[in-house]
Short mmCIF file of C-alpha atoms and ligand atoms in Angstrom, two decimals:
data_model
loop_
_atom_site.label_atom_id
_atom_site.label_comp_id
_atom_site.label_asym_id
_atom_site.label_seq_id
_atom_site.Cartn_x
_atom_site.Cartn_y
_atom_site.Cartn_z
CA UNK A 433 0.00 0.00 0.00
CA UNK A 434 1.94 2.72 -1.35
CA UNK A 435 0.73 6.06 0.71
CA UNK A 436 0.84 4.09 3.80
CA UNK A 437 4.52 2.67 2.94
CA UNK A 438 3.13 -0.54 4.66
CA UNK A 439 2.68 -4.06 3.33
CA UNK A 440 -0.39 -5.97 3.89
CA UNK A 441 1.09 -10.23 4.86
CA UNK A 442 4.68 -9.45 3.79
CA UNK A 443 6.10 -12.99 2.64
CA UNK A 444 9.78 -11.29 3.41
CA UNK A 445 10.46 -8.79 6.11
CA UNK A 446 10.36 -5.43 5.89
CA UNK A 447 9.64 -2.14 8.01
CA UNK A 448 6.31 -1.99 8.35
CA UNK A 449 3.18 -5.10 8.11
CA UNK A 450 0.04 -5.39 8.62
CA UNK A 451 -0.82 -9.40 9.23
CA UNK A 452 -4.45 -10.29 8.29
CA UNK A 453 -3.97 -13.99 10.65
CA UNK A 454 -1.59 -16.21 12.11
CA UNK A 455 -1.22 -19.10 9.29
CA UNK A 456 2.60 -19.00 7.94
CA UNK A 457 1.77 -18.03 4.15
CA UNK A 458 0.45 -14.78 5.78
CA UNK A 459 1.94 -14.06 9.44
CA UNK A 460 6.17 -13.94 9.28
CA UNK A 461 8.57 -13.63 11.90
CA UNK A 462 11.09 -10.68 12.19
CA UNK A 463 9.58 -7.33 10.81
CA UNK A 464 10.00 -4.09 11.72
CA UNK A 465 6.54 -3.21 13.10
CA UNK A 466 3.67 -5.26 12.90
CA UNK A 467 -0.10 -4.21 13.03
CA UNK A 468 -2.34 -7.04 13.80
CA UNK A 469 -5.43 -7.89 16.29
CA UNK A 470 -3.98 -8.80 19.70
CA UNK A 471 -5.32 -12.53 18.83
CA UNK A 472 -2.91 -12.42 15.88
CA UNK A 473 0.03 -11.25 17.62
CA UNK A 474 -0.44 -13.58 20.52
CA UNK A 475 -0.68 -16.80 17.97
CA UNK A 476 2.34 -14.87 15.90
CA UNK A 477 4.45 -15.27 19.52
CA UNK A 478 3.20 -18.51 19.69
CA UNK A 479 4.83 -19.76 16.55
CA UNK A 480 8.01 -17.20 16.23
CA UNK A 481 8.32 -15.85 19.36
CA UNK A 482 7.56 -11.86 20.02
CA UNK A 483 7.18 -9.88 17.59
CA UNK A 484 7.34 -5.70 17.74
CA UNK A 485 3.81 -5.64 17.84
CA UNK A 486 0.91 -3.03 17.89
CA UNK A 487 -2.48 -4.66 18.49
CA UNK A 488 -5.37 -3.18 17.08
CA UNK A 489 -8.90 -4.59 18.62
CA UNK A 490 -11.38 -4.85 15.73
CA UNK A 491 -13.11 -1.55 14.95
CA UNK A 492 -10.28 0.13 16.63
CA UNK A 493 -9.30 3.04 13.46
CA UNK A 494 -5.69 3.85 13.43
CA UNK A 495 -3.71 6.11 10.75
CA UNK A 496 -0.29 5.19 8.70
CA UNK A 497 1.08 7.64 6.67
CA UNK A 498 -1.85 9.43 4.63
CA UNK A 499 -4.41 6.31 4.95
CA UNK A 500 -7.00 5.35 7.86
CA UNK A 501 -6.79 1.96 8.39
CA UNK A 502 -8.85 -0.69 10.64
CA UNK A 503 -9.48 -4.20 11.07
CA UNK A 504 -12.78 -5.89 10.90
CA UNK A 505 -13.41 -9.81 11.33
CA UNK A 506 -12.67 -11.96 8.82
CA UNK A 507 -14.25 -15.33 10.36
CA UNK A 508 -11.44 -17.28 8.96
CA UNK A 509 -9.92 -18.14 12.25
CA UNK A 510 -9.10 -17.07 15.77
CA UNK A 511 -8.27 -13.27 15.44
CA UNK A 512 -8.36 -13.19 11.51
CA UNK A 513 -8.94 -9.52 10.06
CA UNK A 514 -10.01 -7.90 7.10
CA UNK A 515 -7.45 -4.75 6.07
CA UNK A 516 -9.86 -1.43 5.46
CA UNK A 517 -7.91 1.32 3.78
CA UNK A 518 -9.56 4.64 3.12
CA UNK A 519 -7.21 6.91 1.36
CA UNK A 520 -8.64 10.15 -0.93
CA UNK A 521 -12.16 9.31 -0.84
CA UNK A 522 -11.89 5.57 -1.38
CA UNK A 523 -12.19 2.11 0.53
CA UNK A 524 -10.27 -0.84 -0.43
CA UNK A 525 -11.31 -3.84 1.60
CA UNK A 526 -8.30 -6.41 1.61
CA UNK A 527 -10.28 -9.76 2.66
CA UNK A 528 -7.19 -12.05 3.46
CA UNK A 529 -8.47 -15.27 3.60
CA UNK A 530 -12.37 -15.35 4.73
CA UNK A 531 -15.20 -17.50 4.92
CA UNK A 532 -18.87 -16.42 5.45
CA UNK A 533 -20.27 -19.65 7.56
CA UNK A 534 -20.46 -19.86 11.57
CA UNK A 535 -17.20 -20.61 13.77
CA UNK A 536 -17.37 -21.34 17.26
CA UNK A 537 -14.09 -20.14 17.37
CA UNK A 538 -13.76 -16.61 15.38
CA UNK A 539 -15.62 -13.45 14.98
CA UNK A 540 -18.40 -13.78 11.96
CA UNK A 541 -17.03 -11.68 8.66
CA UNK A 542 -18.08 -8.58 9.30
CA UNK A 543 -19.21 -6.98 5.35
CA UNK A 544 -18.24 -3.30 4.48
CA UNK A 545 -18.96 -1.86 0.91
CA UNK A 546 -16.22 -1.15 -0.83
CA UNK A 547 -15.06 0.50 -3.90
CA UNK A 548 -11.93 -1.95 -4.47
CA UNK A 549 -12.36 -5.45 -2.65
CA UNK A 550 -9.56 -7.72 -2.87
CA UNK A 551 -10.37 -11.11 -2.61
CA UNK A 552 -8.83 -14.50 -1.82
CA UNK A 553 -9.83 -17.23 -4.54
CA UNK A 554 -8.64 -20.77 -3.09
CA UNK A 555 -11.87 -22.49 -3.73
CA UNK A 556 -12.93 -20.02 -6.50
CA UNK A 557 -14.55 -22.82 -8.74
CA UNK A 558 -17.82 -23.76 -9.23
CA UNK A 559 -17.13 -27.61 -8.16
CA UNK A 560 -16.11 -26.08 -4.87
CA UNK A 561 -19.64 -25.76 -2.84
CA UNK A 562 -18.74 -26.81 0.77
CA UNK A 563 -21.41 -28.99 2.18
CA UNK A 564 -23.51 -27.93 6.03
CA UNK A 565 -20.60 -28.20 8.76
CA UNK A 566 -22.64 -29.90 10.78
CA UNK A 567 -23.31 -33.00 8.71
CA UNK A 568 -19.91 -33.43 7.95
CA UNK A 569 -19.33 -33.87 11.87
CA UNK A 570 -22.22 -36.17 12.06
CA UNK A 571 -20.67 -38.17 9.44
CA UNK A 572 -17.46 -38.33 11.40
CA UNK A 573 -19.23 -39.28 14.77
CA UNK A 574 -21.46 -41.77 13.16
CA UNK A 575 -18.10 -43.76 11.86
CA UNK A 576 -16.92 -43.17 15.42
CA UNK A 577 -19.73 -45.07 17.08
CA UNK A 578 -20.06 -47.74 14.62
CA UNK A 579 -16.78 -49.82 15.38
CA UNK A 580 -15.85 -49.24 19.16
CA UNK A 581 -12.65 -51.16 18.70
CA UNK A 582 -11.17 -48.44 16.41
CA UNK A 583 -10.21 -44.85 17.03
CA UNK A 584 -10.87 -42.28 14.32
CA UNK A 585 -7.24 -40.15 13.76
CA UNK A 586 -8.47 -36.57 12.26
CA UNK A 587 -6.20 -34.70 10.14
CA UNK A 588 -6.16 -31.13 10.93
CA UNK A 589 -4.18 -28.06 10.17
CA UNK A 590 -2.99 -26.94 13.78
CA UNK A 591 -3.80 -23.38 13.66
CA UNK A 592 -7.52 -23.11 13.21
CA UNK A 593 -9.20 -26.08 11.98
CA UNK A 594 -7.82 -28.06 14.73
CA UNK A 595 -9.68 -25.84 17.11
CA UNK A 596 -12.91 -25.60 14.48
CA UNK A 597 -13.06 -29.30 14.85
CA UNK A 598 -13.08 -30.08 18.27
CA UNK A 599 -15.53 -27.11 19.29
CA UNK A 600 -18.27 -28.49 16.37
CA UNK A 601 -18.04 -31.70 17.87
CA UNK A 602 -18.62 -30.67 21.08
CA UNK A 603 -21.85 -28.82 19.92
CA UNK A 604 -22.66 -31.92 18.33
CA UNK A 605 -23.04 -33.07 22.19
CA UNK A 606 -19.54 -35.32 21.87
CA UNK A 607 -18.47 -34.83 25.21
CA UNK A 608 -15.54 -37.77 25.54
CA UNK A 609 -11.99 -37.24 26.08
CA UNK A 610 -10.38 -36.26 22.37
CA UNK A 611 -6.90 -37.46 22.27
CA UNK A 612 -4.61 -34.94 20.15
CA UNK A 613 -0.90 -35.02 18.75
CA UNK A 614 2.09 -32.64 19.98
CA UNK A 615 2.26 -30.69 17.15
CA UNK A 616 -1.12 -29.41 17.53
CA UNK A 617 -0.80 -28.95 21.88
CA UNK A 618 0.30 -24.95 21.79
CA UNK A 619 -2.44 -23.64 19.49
CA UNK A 620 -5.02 -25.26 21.51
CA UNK A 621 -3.73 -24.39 24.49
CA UNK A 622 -3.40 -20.46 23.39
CA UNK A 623 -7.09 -20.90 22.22
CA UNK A 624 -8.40 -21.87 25.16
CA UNK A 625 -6.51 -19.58 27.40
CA UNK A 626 -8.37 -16.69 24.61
CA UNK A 627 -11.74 -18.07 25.52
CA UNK A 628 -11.94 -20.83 23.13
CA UNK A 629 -13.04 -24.06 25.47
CA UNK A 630 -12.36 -26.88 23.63
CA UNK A 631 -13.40 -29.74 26.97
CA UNK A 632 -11.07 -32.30 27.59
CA UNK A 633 -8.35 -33.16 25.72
CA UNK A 634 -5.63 -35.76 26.42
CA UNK A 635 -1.86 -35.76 25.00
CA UNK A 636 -1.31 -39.21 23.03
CA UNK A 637 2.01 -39.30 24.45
CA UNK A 638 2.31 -42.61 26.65
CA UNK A 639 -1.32 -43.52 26.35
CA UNK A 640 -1.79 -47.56 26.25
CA UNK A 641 -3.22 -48.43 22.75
CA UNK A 642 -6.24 -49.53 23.59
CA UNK A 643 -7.42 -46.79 25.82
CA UNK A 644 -7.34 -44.76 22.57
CA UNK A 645 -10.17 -47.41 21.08
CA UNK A 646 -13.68 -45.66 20.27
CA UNK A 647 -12.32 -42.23 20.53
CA UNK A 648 -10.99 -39.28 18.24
CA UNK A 649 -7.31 -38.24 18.08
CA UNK A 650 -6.21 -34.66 16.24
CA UNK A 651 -3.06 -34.52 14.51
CA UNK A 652 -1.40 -32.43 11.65
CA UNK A 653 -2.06 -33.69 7.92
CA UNK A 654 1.46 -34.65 8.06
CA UNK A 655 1.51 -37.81 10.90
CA UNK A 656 -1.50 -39.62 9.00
CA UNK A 657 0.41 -41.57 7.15
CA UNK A 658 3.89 -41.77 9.33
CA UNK A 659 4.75 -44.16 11.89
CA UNK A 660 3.32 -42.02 14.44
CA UNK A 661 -0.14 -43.48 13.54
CA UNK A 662 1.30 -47.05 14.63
CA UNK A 663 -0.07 -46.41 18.06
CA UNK A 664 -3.11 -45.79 17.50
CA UNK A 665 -5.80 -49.11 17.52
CA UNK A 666 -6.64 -49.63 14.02
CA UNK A 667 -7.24 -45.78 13.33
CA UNK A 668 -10.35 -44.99 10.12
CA UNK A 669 -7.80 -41.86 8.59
CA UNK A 670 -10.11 -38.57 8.25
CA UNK A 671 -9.09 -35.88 6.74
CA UNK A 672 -11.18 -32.23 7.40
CA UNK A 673 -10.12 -30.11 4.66
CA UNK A 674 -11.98 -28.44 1.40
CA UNK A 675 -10.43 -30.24 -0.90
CA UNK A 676 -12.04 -33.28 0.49
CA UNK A 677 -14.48 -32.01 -1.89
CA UNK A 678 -12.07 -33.99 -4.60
CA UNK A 679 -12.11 -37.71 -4.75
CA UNK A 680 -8.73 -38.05 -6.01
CA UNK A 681 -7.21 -36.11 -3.99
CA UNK A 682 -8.66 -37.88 -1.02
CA UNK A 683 -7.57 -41.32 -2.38
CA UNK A 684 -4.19 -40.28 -3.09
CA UNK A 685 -3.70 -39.32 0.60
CA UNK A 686 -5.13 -43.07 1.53
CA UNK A 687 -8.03 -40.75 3.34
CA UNK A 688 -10.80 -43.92 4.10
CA UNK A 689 -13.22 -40.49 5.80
CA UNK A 690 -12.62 -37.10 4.00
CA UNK A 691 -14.30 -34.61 5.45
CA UNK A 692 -15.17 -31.16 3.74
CA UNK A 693 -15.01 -28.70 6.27
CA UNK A 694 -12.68 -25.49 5.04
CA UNK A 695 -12.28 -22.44 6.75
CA UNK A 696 -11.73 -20.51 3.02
CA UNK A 697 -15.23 -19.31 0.97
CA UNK A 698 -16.50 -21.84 -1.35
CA UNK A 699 -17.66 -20.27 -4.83
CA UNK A 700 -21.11 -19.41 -3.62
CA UNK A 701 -19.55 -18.07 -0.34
CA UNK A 702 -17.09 -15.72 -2.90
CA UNK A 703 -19.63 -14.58 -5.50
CA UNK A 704 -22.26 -14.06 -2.74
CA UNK A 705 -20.17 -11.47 -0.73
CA UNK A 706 -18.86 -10.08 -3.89
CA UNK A 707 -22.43 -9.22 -5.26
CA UNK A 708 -23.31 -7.90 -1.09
CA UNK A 709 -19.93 -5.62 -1.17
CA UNK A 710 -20.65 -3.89 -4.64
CA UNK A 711 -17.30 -3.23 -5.56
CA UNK A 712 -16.43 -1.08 -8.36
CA UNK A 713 -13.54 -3.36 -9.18
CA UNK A 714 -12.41 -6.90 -7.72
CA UNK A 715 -8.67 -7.71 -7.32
CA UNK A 716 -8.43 -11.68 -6.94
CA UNK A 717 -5.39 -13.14 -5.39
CA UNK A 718 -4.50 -16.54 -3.47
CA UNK A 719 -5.87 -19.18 -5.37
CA UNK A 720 -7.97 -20.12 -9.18
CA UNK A 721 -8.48 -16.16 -10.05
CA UNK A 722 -9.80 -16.81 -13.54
CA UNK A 723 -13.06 -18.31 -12.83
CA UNK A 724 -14.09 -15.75 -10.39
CA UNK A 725 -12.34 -12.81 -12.83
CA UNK A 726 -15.15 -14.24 -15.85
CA UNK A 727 -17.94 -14.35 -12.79
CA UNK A 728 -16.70 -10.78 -12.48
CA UNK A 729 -16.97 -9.92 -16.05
CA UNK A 730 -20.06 -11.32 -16.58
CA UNK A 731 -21.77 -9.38 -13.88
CA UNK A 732 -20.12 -6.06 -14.86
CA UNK A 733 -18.00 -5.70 -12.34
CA UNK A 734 -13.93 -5.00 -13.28
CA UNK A 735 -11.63 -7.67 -12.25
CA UNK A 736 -7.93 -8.51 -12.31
CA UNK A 737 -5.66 -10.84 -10.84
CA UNK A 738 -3.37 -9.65 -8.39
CA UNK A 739 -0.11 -12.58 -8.90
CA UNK A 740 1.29 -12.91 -5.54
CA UNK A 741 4.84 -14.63 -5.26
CA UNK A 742 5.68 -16.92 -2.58
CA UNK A 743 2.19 -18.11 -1.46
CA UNK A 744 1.50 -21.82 -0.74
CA UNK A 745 -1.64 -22.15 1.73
CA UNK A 746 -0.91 -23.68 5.08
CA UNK A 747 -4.34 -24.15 5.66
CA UNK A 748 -7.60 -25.08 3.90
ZN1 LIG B 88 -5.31 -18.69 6.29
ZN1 LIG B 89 -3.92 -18.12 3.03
#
């Protein structure tokens, strides 16, 4: 953003950022000054230690240079923002990555008309309509309760869905213990200490085999498939991800339960808020920009893609 001399989830360091959310492809260690909501920052010192921070609560307006900026929620995940710039008469909403259903464990996206909207675009395709949350977790309890002898290992990204996951099943009334793996043990514990209860959760660490039978264990994408899993009884692998929504994709990961639960806008989810916002013009970034960019065109509305170097989602 040039008249601020700021940059909005900087993928290298530099003097001044403003971080949209915690995930790595946005949040980086190590730059000068960093503008984020105190949520961010805290996950941010979580993962990288502190960082020369200056939290901004949602609402809260601040100024940089010649623009007004403020955050508003993005409902992506704990702490998430939208960027509002105002700056000669005009609004540019930078969405980072959004999504427009209920979380338990974020602040709903909060709209706000804009004349430029920048949008994320990970599931911008039509194939990509994400089904209700809530069956998805019925699906996953269901397969719990049918075979006792068998836990159900859930592969989550740790920051976010992780979190998602474990507060939708407790809605769902799933009260039991829900084993999880290290690598997801900070984030949840930060969540919780931010108001975030996610009931009781056990470390697998040193836990008999069998006392891990009939119950659900959380671990990163990554230990599905790795010797890790050995000590689990028999573990159905589940995946919760959006592109569970692709077969293939599902089978190639040896995934017996995908799950589609994503904490990005499906298609409807993107061309819904874009026809809400009334943009004048739509900047698409982060993901499949030219089926979105024809939406655009077709509905009179001016759209480019905005290429962004160095950005591989941790999280979907
Ligand atoms: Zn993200
Ligand atoms: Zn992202």
């Amino acid at each position: 953003m040039r008249p601020a001399d700021a940059w909005i989830d900087p993928s290298r360091p530099k003097e001044r950022a403003f971080v949209t959310h915690g995930h790595s492809d946005h949040a980086r260690g190590g730059h000068g000054a960093v503008w984020a909501t105190p949520e961010t920052l805290a996950i941010m010192a979580t993962r990288y230690g502190e960082q020369n921070g200056n939290p901004v609560a949602y609402g809260e307006g601040f100024r940089v240079g010649e623009v007004d900026v403020r955050f508003v929620p993005a409902g992506h995940v704990l702490g998430s923002a939208q960027v509002v710039l105002e700056h000669a008469g005009e609004r540019i909403v930078v969405s980072g990555d959004y999504k427009r259903r209920e979380d338990p464990t974020c602040a709903p996206f909060e709209p706000v008309p804009c004349d430029i909207f920048i949008t994320e675009a990970t599931f911008g395709l039509p194939v990509f309509r994400h089904p209700d949350t809530g069956s998805e977790i019925d699906r996953l309890l269901h397969r719990l309760h049918s075979d006792p002898s068998r836990s159900v290992l859930v592969g989550v990204y740790a920051l976010g869905k992780a979190q998602r996951v474990i507060t939708e099943l407790r809605r769902r009334g799933h009260e039991q213990p829900i084993y999880y793996h290290g690598a997801v043990e900070r984030l949840c514990r930060l969540y919780e200490e931010l108001g975030v209860s996610l009931g009781e959760m056990r470390h697998c660490a040193g836990v008999p085999k069998q006392e891990m039978a009939g119950h659900i264990v959380i671990a990163p994408p990554s230990a599905l498939n790795d010797r890790w899993s050995r000590r689990l009884p028999d573990p159905v692998t589940a995946m919760a991800s959006g592109w569970m929504r692709i077969r293939q994709r599902a089978r190639q990961s040896n995934i017996e339960l995908p799950l589609v639960i994503s904490d990005h806008a499906d298609w409807d989810e993107l061309t819904c808020t874009i026809r809400e916002l009334q943009p004048r013009e739509v900047w698409i970034t982060h993901g499949r920009e030219e089926a979105l960019k024809h939406w655009c065109m077709l509905h009179q509305i001016k759209a480019r893609e905005l290429n962004l170097v160095g950005y591989e989602d941790e999280d979907d």
